[in-house]
GROMACS .gro file of C-alpha atoms in nm:
model
  401
    1MET     CA    1   2.891  -2.342   0.834
    2THR     CA    2   3.157  -2.096   0.682
    3THR     CA    3   2.984  -1.741   0.605
    4PHE     CA    4   3.123  -1.615   0.284
    5PRO     CA    5   3.294  -1.307   0.493
    6GLU     CA    6   3.446  -1.511   0.645
    7LEU     CA    7   3.588  -1.817   0.446
    8LEU     CA    8   3.757  -1.434   0.254
    9ARG     CA    9   3.874  -1.362   0.602
   10GLU     CA   10   4.043  -1.706   0.635
   11TRP     CA   11   4.169  -1.726   0.296
   12ARG     CA   12   4.290  -1.335   0.308
   13LEU     CA   13   4.562  -1.385   0.636
   14ALA     CA   14   4.608  -1.693   0.435
   15ALA     CA   15   4.784  -1.560   0.226
   16HIS     CA   16   4.959  -1.360   0.520
   17MET     CA   17   4.795  -1.068   0.249
   18SER     CA   18   4.632  -0.697   0.495
   19LEU     CA   19   4.348  -0.525   0.414
   20ALA     CA   20   4.594  -0.280   0.166
   21ASP     CA   21   4.809  -0.593   0.016
   22LEU     CA   22   4.421  -0.720  -0.069
   23ALA     CA   23   4.299  -0.417  -0.203
   24GLN     CA   24   4.542  -0.303  -0.457
   25ARG     CA   25   4.510  -0.678  -0.587
   26VAL     CA   26   4.158  -0.639  -0.635
   27ARG     CA   27   4.104  -0.299  -0.764
   28TYR     CA   28   3.896  -0.201  -0.433
   29ASP     CA   29   3.949   0.005  -0.107
   30ARG     CA   30   4.046  -0.068   0.250
   31THR     CA   31   3.703   0.004   0.368
   32SER     CA   32   3.475  -0.154   0.136
   33LEU     CA   33   3.702  -0.443   0.119
   34HIS     CA   34   3.692  -0.481   0.552
   35ASN     CA   35   3.245  -0.423   0.530
   36PHE     CA   36   3.292  -0.678   0.310
   37GLU     CA   37   3.511  -0.954   0.618
   38THR     CA   38   3.207  -0.771   0.857
   39GLY     CA   39   2.928  -0.918   0.639
   40ARG     CA   40   2.843  -0.525   0.683
   41ARG     CA   41   2.781  -0.491   0.315
   42PRO     CA   42   2.719  -0.756   0.074
   43THR     CA   43   3.034  -0.873  -0.105
   44PRO     CA   44   2.984  -0.735  -0.556
   45LEU     CA   45   3.068  -1.105  -0.724
   46CYS     CA   46   3.351  -0.890  -0.976
   47VAL     CA   47   3.510  -0.846  -0.628
   48ALA     CA   48   3.507  -1.266  -0.519
   49GLU     CA   49   3.602  -1.346  -0.823
   50ALA     CA   50   3.912  -1.122  -0.786
   51ALA     CA   51   3.945  -1.223  -0.451
   52ASP     CA   52   3.943  -1.573  -0.472
   53GLU     CA   53   4.255  -1.582  -0.792
   54ALA     CA   54   4.417  -1.325  -0.528
   55THR     CA   55   4.444  -1.508  -0.259
   56GLY     CA   56   4.428  -1.890  -0.421
   57ALA     CA   57   4.144  -1.995  -0.283
   58ASN     CA   58   4.093  -2.178  -0.597
   59GLY     CA   59   3.734  -2.112  -0.667
   60ALA     CA   60   3.648  -2.156  -0.367
   61LEU     CA   61   3.519  -1.783  -0.272
   62VAL     CA   62   3.305  -1.790  -0.543
   63ASP     CA   63   3.172  -2.135  -0.457
   64GLN     CA   64   3.015  -1.984  -0.155
   65TRP     CA   65   2.996  -1.620  -0.327
   66HIS     CA   66   2.703  -1.859  -0.447
   67ARG     CA   67   2.583  -2.058  -0.268
   68GLU     CA   68   2.561  -1.723  -0.104
   69ASP     CA   69   2.363  -1.528  -0.343
   70ARG     CA   70   2.151  -1.850  -0.414
   71ALA     CA   71   2.001  -1.875  -0.028
   72ARG     CA   72   1.997  -1.478  -0.097
   73GLN     CA   73   1.641  -1.524  -0.353
   74GLU     CA   74   1.525  -1.762  -0.212
   75ALA     CA   75   1.537  -1.616   0.126
   76ALA     CA   76   1.332  -1.291  -0.122
   77ALA     CA   77   1.190  -1.549  -0.308
   78ALA     CA   78   0.999  -1.711   0.086
   79HIS     CA   79   0.911  -1.314   0.167
   80ARG     CA   80   0.711  -1.240  -0.166
   81THR     CA   81   0.468  -1.464  -0.113
   82ARG     CA   82   0.459  -1.408   0.200
   83ALA     CA   83   0.339  -1.112   0.171
   84ALA     CA   84   0.089  -1.195  -0.184
   85ALA     CA   85  -0.040  -1.443   0.031
   86LEU     CA   86  -0.087  -1.136   0.380
   87ALA     CA   87  -0.263  -0.957   0.100
   88MET     CA   88  -0.501  -1.155   0.066
   89SER     CA   89  -0.561  -1.328   0.362
   90ARG     CA   90  -0.673  -0.930   0.494
   91ASP     CA   91  -0.880  -0.868   0.159
   92LEU     CA   92  -1.092  -1.223   0.245
   93THR     CA   93  -1.113  -1.058   0.558
   94ALA     CA   94  -1.341  -0.736   0.463
   95LEU     CA   95  -1.496  -0.866   0.188
   96ALA     CA   96  -1.870  -0.885   0.269
   97ASP     CA   97  -2.010  -1.029  -0.017
   98LEU     CA   98  -1.718  -1.382  -0.033
   99ASP     CA   99  -1.744  -1.604  -0.307
  100ILE     CA  100  -1.510  -1.847  -0.359
  101THR     CA  101  -1.491  -2.155  -0.676
  102GLU     CA  102  -1.444  -2.535  -0.560
  103LEU     CA  103  -1.055  -2.646  -0.587
  104GLN     CA  104  -1.195  -2.987  -0.384
  105GLU     CA  105  -0.932  -3.114  -0.542
  106GLY     CA  106  -0.665  -2.912  -0.510
  107VAL     CA  107  -0.783  -2.871  -0.165
  108THR     CA  108  -0.822  -3.259  -0.066
  109ALA     CA  109  -0.470  -3.297  -0.206
  110THR     CA  110  -0.345  -2.991   0.067
  111ALA     CA  111  -0.454  -3.114   0.317
  112VAL     CA  112  -0.330  -3.452   0.279
  113ASP     CA  113  -0.004  -3.406   0.165
  114TYR     CA  114   0.082  -3.080   0.478
  115LEU     CA  115   0.058  -3.393   0.677
  116ALA     CA  116   0.467  -3.571   0.557
  117SER     CA  117   0.577  -3.202   0.328
  118PRO     CA  118   0.778  -2.873   0.522
  119PRO     CA  119   0.535  -2.609   0.576
  120GLY     CA  120   0.716  -2.362   0.331
  121PRO     CA  121   0.623  -2.596  -0.020
  122MET     CA  122   0.231  -2.573   0.140
  123MET     CA  123   0.181  -2.197   0.205
  124ASP     CA  124   0.311  -2.166  -0.119
  125ARG     CA  125   0.097  -2.382  -0.338
  126ALA     CA  126  -0.196  -2.352  -0.075
  127HIS     CA  127  -0.177  -1.924  -0.196
  128THR     CA  128  -0.116  -2.056  -0.596
  129LEU     CA  129  -0.470  -2.246  -0.505
  130ARG     CA  130  -0.581  -1.961  -0.344
  131GLY     CA  131  -0.515  -1.743  -0.536
  132GLU     CA  132  -0.719  -1.900  -0.808
  133ALA     CA  133  -1.056  -1.856  -0.608
  134PHE     CA  134  -0.985  -1.606  -0.529
  135GLU     CA  135  -0.906  -1.422  -0.892
  136ARG     CA  136  -1.203  -1.646  -0.967
  137LEU     CA  137  -1.503  -1.457  -0.703
  138ARG     CA  138  -1.305  -1.100  -0.807
  139SER     CA  139  -1.463  -1.207  -1.156
  140GLY     CA  140  -1.833  -1.361  -0.965
  141HIS     CA  141  -1.797  -1.653  -1.266
  142HIS     CA  142  -1.930  -1.923  -1.011
  143ARG     CA  143  -2.211  -2.050  -1.043
  144PRO     CA  144  -2.436  -1.925  -0.714
  145GLN     CA  145  -2.553  -2.263  -0.578
  146ASP     CA  146  -2.199  -2.318  -0.567
  147ARG     CA  147  -2.129  -2.022  -0.308
  148SER     CA  148  -2.171  -2.164   0.003
  149ASP     CA  149  -1.886  -2.467  -0.077
  150LEU     CA  150  -1.673  -2.213  -0.224
  151TYR     CA  151  -1.658  -2.030   0.135
  152VAL     CA  152  -1.535  -2.367   0.248
  153THR     CA  153  -1.265  -2.409   0.018
  154ALA     CA  154  -1.191  -2.026   0.082
  155GLY     CA  155  -1.190  -2.113   0.481
  156ARG     CA  156  -0.951  -2.451   0.420
  157LEU     CA  157  -0.676  -2.252   0.292
  158SER     CA  158  -0.691  -2.000   0.424
  159GLY     CA  159  -0.597  -2.254   0.732
  160VAL     CA  160  -0.350  -2.435   0.561
  161LEU     CA  161  -0.153  -2.085   0.569
  162ALA     CA  162  -0.274  -2.067   0.941
  163TYR     CA  163  -0.046  -2.420   0.993
  164ALA     CA  164   0.235  -2.269   0.792
  165LEU     CA  165   0.287  -1.970   0.852
  166LEU     CA  166   0.254  -2.113   1.270
  167ASP     CA  167   0.481  -2.390   1.221
  168MET     CA  168   0.712  -2.100   0.996
  169GLY     CA  169   0.737  -1.905   1.407
  170ASP     CA  170   0.508  -1.679   1.296
  171SER     CA  171   0.226  -1.656   1.460
  172ASP     CA  172   0.109  -1.325   1.370
  173GLU     CA  173   0.091  -1.428   1.029
  174ALA     CA  174  -0.064  -1.674   1.107
  175LEU     CA  175  -0.285  -1.536   1.347
  176GLU     CA  176  -0.454  -1.320   1.047
  177HIS     CA  177  -0.463  -1.676   0.817
  178ALA     CA  178  -0.698  -1.799   1.051
  179THR     CA  179  -0.942  -1.473   1.099
  180ALA     CA  180  -0.981  -1.498   0.747
  181ALA     CA  181  -1.011  -1.872   0.741
  182GLY     CA  182  -1.299  -1.797   0.986
  183ARG     CA  183  -1.470  -1.504   0.761
  184CYS     CA  184  -1.489  -1.774   0.544
  185ALA     CA  185  -1.678  -2.003   0.794
  186GLU     CA  186  -1.891  -1.737   0.923
  187PHE     CA  187  -2.058  -1.613   0.536
  188ALA     CA  188  -2.065  -2.041   0.480
  189GLY     CA  189  -2.190  -2.071   0.735
  190ASP     CA  190  -2.031  -2.488   0.763
  191ALA     CA  191  -1.983  -2.495   1.156
  192GLU     CA  192  -1.724  -2.793   1.138
  193LEU     CA  193  -1.480  -2.492   1.004
  194ALA     CA  194  -1.600  -2.307   1.243
  195ALA     CA  195  -1.434  -2.567   1.491
  196TRP     CA  196  -1.204  -2.622   1.345
  197VAL     CA  197  -1.046  -2.270   1.320
  198ALA     CA  198  -1.209  -2.239   1.664
  199GLY     CA  199  -0.921  -2.517   1.722
  200THR     CA  200  -0.607  -2.331   1.565
  201LYS     CA  201  -0.697  -2.039   1.685
  202SER     CA  202  -0.610  -2.186   1.989
  203LEU     CA  203  -0.293  -2.366   1.894
  204ILE     CA  204  -0.184  -1.975   1.793
  205ALA     CA  205  -0.265  -1.831   2.063
  206ARG     CA  206  -0.087  -2.154   2.313
  207PHE     CA  207   0.183  -2.151   2.064
  208GLN     CA  208   0.200  -1.739   2.238
  209GLY     CA  209   0.180  -1.838   2.605
  210ASP     CA  210  -0.139  -1.733   2.617
  211TYR     CA  211  -0.335  -1.933   2.755
  212GLY     CA  212  -0.615  -1.741   2.902
  213ARG     CA  213  -0.759  -1.588   2.533
  214ALA     CA  214  -0.693  -2.012   2.367
  215LEU     CA  215  -0.922  -2.171   2.644
  216GLU     CA  216  -1.138  -1.806   2.469
  217TYR     CA  217  -1.054  -1.984   2.181
  218VAL     CA  218  -1.197  -2.286   2.298
  219ARG     CA  219  -1.485  -2.253   2.482
  220ASP     CA  220  -1.633  -2.021   2.211
  221GLY     CA  221  -1.551  -2.357   1.992
  222TYR     CA  222  -1.788  -2.570   2.120
  223GLN     CA  223  -2.139  -2.460   1.977
  224TRP     CA  224  -2.053  -2.478   1.673
  225VAL     CA  225  -2.034  -2.890   1.761
  226GLY     CA  226  -2.264  -3.042   1.641
  227ALA     CA  227  -2.338  -3.416   1.843
  228GLY     CA  228  -2.131  -3.739   1.627
  229HIS     CA  229  -2.105  -3.538   1.389
  230GLY     CA  230  -1.662  -3.558   1.302
  231THR     CA  231  -1.363  -3.507   1.537
  232GLY     CA  232  -1.419  -3.052   1.675
  233GLU     CA  233  -1.555  -3.177   1.948
  234ALA     CA  234  -1.209  -3.433   2.063
  235ARG     CA  235  -0.993  -3.179   1.917
  236LEU     CA  236  -1.129  -2.914   2.109
  237ARG     CA  237  -1.171  -3.056   2.448
  238CYS     CA  238  -0.795  -3.154   2.409
  239GLY     CA  239  -0.697  -2.751   2.338
  240GLU     CA  240  -0.874  -2.746   2.603
  241ALA     CA  241  -0.618  -3.000   2.851
  242GLN     CA  242  -0.389  -2.832   2.670
  243CYS     CA  243  -0.408  -2.460   2.782
  244LEU     CA  244  -0.583  -2.587   3.160
  245ALA     CA  245  -0.213  -2.841   3.207
  246ASN     CA  246  -0.033  -2.482   3.122
  247LEU     CA  247  -0.221  -2.262   3.408
  248GLY     CA  248  -0.123  -2.628   3.590
  249ASP     CA  249  -0.554  -2.750   3.723
  250SER     CA  250  -0.417  -3.112   3.722
  251TRP     CA  251  -0.767  -3.223   3.739
  252ALA     CA  252  -0.920  -3.045   3.454
  253ALA     CA  253  -0.651  -3.141   3.204
  254ASN     CA  254  -0.760  -3.569   3.249
  255ALA     CA  255  -1.137  -3.424   3.305
  256ALA     CA  256  -1.090  -3.243   2.926
  257LEU     CA  257  -0.872  -3.609   2.808
  258ASP     CA  258  -1.112  -3.790   2.933
  259ALA     CA  259  -1.420  -3.566   2.772
  260ALA     CA  260  -1.167  -3.614   2.424
  261GLU     CA  261  -1.170  -4.040   2.475
  262ASP     CA  262  -1.562  -3.955   2.588
  263ALA     CA  263  -1.600  -3.734   2.236
  264ARG     CA  264  -1.493  -3.946   2.039
  265GLU     CA  265  -1.657  -4.284   2.127
  266ARG     CA  266  -1.989  -4.089   1.999
  267ILE     CA  267  -1.880  -3.970   1.615
  268ARG     CA  268  -2.106  -4.147   1.443
  269ARG     CA  269  -2.021  -3.867   1.101
  270PRO     CA  270  -1.603  -3.907   0.973
  271ASP     CA  271  -1.487  -3.479   0.923
  272SER     CA  272  -1.595  -3.393   0.601
  273LEU     CA  273  -1.198  -3.415   0.502
  274GLY     CA  274  -0.906  -3.603   0.619
  275GLY     CA  275  -0.500  -3.481   0.681
  276LEU     CA  276  -0.453  -3.189   0.822
  277PHE     CA  277  -0.858  -3.116   0.883
  278GLY     CA  278  -0.856  -3.449   1.059
  279PHE     CA  279  -0.753  -3.574   1.393
  280SER     CA  280  -0.684  -3.910   1.457
  281GLN     CA  281  -0.614  -4.100   1.760
  282ALA     CA  282  -0.310  -4.028   1.735
  283LYS     CA  283  -0.326  -3.613   1.703
  284GLN     CA  284  -0.561  -3.753   1.994
  285SER     CA  285  -0.276  -3.910   2.158
  286TYR     CA  286  -0.007  -3.711   2.069
  287TYR     CA  287  -0.232  -3.391   2.159
  288ALA     CA  288  -0.311  -3.546   2.582
  289GLY     CA  289   0.084  -3.667   2.579
  290SER     CA  290   0.203  -3.297   2.418
  291SER     CA  291  -0.082  -3.099   2.694
  292LEU     CA  292   0.084  -3.324   3.083
  293ILE     CA  293   0.430  -3.282   3.041
  294TRP     CA  294   0.346  -2.877   3.146
  295LEU     CA  295   0.230  -2.972   3.480
  296GLN     CA  296   0.495  -3.122   3.799
  297GLY     CA  297   0.582  -3.489   3.707
  298GLY     CA  298   0.435  -3.781   3.896
  299HIS     CA  299   0.119  -4.001   3.725
  300ASP     CA  300   0.089  -3.663   3.501
  301ALA     CA  301   0.394  -3.782   3.310
  302GLU     CA  302   0.335  -4.094   3.353
  303ARG     CA  303  -0.030  -4.127   3.113
  304ALA     CA  304   0.171  -3.795   2.912
  305ALA     CA  305   0.455  -4.102   2.830
  306ARG     CA  306   0.141  -4.368   2.752
  307GLU     CA  307  -0.007  -4.142   2.505
  308ALA     CA  308   0.266  -3.951   2.342
  309THR     CA  309   0.408  -4.370   2.280
  310ALA     CA  310   0.099  -4.463   2.195
  311ALA     CA  311   0.073  -4.189   1.912
  312ILE     CA  312   0.399  -4.303   1.804
  313GLY     CA  313   0.257  -4.639   1.723
  314LEU     CA  314  -0.008  -4.543   1.562
  315TRP     CA  315   0.100  -4.274   1.358
  316GLN     CA  316   0.391  -4.565   1.202
  317SER     CA  317   0.127  -4.888   1.198
  318GLY     CA  318  -0.159  -4.647   0.969
  319PRO     CA  319  -0.279  -4.540   0.730
  320VAL     CA  320  -0.006  -4.315   0.513
  321ASP     CA  321  -0.211  -4.016   0.468
  322GLU     CA  322  -0.255  -4.024   0.839
  323ARG     CA  323   0.120  -4.002   0.893
  324SER     CA  324   0.163  -3.645   1.015
  325LEU     CA  325   0.608  -3.602   1.035
  326ASP     CA  326   0.623  -3.297   1.261
  327ASP     CA  327   0.447  -3.439   1.540
  328GLU     CA  328   0.585  -3.771   1.463
  329ARG     CA  329   0.854  -3.611   1.541
  330LEU     CA  330   0.706  -3.370   1.851
  331ALA     CA  331   0.563  -3.652   2.014
  332HIS     CA  332   0.922  -3.803   2.016
  333ILE     CA  333   1.066  -3.502   2.214
  334TYR     CA  334   0.714  -3.517   2.426
  335LEU     CA  335   0.814  -3.878   2.550
  336ALA     CA  336   1.144  -3.796   2.585
  337THR     CA  337   1.018  -3.472   2.860
  338ALA     CA  338   0.767  -3.708   3.033
  339ARG     CA  339   1.086  -3.949   3.122
  340VAL     CA  340   1.286  -3.622   3.245
  341GLN     CA  341   1.009  -3.535   3.461
  342LEU     CA  342   1.011  -3.924   3.604
  343ASP     CA  343   1.366  -3.944   3.565
  344ASP     CA  344   1.478  -4.161   3.323
  345VAL     CA  345   1.797  -3.974   3.140
  346GLU     CA  346   1.858  -4.302   2.958
  347GLY     CA  347   1.486  -4.324   2.842
  348ALA     CA  348   1.520  -3.966   2.723
  349ALA     CA  349   1.777  -3.998   2.482
  350ASP     CA  350   1.686  -4.293   2.395
  351ALA     CA  351   1.329  -4.171   2.315
  352ILE     CA  352   1.452  -3.798   2.178
  353ARG     CA  353   1.706  -4.003   1.929
  354PRO     CA  354   1.568  -4.062   1.612
  355VAL     CA  355   1.480  -3.634   1.628
  356LEU     CA  356   1.832  -3.471   1.705
  357SER     CA  357   1.986  -3.600   1.296
  358LEU     CA  358   1.658  -3.333   1.135
  359PRO     CA  359   1.779  -3.146   0.809
  360VAL     CA  360   1.732  -2.753   0.895
  361GLU     CA  361   1.451  -2.745   0.689
  362GLU     CA  362   1.263  -2.996   0.835
  363GLN     CA  363   1.272  -2.872   1.162
  364ILE     CA  364   0.959  -2.695   1.242
  365SER     CA  365   0.931  -2.454   1.468
  366TRP     CA  366   0.756  -2.667   1.730
  367ILE     CA  367   0.996  -2.880   1.727
  368VAL     CA  368   1.290  -2.591   1.843
  369LYS     CA  369   1.087  -2.497   2.090
  370ARG     CA  370   0.992  -2.789   2.260
  371ALA     CA  371   1.372  -2.909   2.238
  372ASP     CA  372   1.495  -2.583   2.349
  373ARG     CA  373   1.315  -2.693   2.681
  374LEU     CA  374   1.374  -3.065   2.714
  375SER     CA  375   1.763  -2.923   2.728
  376GLY     CA  376   1.700  -2.679   3.044
  377MET     CA  377   1.541  -2.965   3.153
  378LEU     CA  378   1.851  -3.153   3.138
  379SER     CA  379   2.068  -2.909   3.218
  380ALA     CA  380   1.942  -2.899   3.536
  381PRO     CA  381   2.175  -2.938   3.848
  382ARG     CA  382   2.102  -3.267   3.968
  383TYR     CA  383   2.202  -3.351   3.654
  384ALA     CA  384   2.472  -3.251   3.666
  385GLY     CA  385   2.763  -3.529   3.637
  386ASN     CA  386   2.538  -3.771   3.380
  387VAL     CA  387   2.695  -3.854   3.069
  388THR     CA  388   2.361  -3.909   2.936
  389ALA     CA  389   2.236  -3.603   3.011
  390ALA     CA  390   2.554  -3.355   2.922
  391GLU     CA  391   2.509  -3.522   2.592
  392THR     CA  392   2.224  -3.552   2.472
  393VAL     CA  393   2.239  -3.134   2.548
  394GLU     CA  394   2.485  -3.121   2.346
  395ALA     CA  395   2.232  -3.249   2.009
  396ILE     CA  396   1.987  -3.035   2.135
  397ASP     CA  397   2.214  -2.767   2.113
  398ALA     CA  398   2.354  -2.903   1.811
  399LEU     CA  399   2.033  -2.894   1.630
  400ALA     CA  400   1.907  -2.560   1.690
  401ALA     CA  401   2.245  -2.412   1.558
   0.00000   0.00000   0.00000
């Protein structure tokens, strides 16, 4: 999309004006106009209005100026929210006597809504909810018997923030929120939340490409897993598989996925909270597919394709409150990746097609990263001259632009 500085220059040239000519018409110095056109300095509204009239832009320059000004204001507001949320996570991490009030309904709704919502609004909501809890923490306005539940509530809200920041591409801030969630789980004595936090820390480390550290987080999390209690073990086993696959150990990765299936069969008590904090069968198949695409193809790619296909089908036919739109879109990318590994370029193009029309606000960081890898695979010399490969690469590049 054309930016205001570019549009300003286009209209000036279309009006056959030099910078000196325009400077005289808008009553501004030539050097400042040059800085406005190159984007080195923001253009004041009065200059945009005067230049619009002088060049005959008929409102185009003023409209673009207002669009970009709104975008700047929105970015500044998001930055303020992130900074405030991060400061609160640091406070939660540092406090030894953490008391948090129960906001169960808000947490439950947020955990479910997260699966089908962009991370930005979820970040705002979690920060607001946690702000209310944190204020009651500071004032001590809660019943003593509520203490444990309040810790869990704060931990889950911190966990939502960790996921939101990771989906927005900031793994360092995400880890600080996850650390706060872990402290809350510790103070509450809640093993289920502690296991979830271990899996989430591993996820963050995998995003950073530190698979050794990610594996340590997973294995540390096993101490919190109870026999037949929720999906914590299945999630951790799948996280272990992702680490091992990225470290090139096909046998161990497949064994970890098999162990995850065994863990699911042993579940006798469901998770206490679903949505973001659950681990459905669809999510487990998704994890399996996203693990095995990092290996060398062959049987691993075949299993990855089966698992990704199963995940997509389960999400599309299953309960609405368990459908994770971002993960479903990523499953399409993983399916496409596995098919490229199997030399099925046409199948890969078909698999990723639903992702290629996503608006910018729905392109979370994982989608951009994984689609970029697929683009690189399709750009390999072996596919030179393959029209489908070239068209798919072009579409992926346009997605990330």
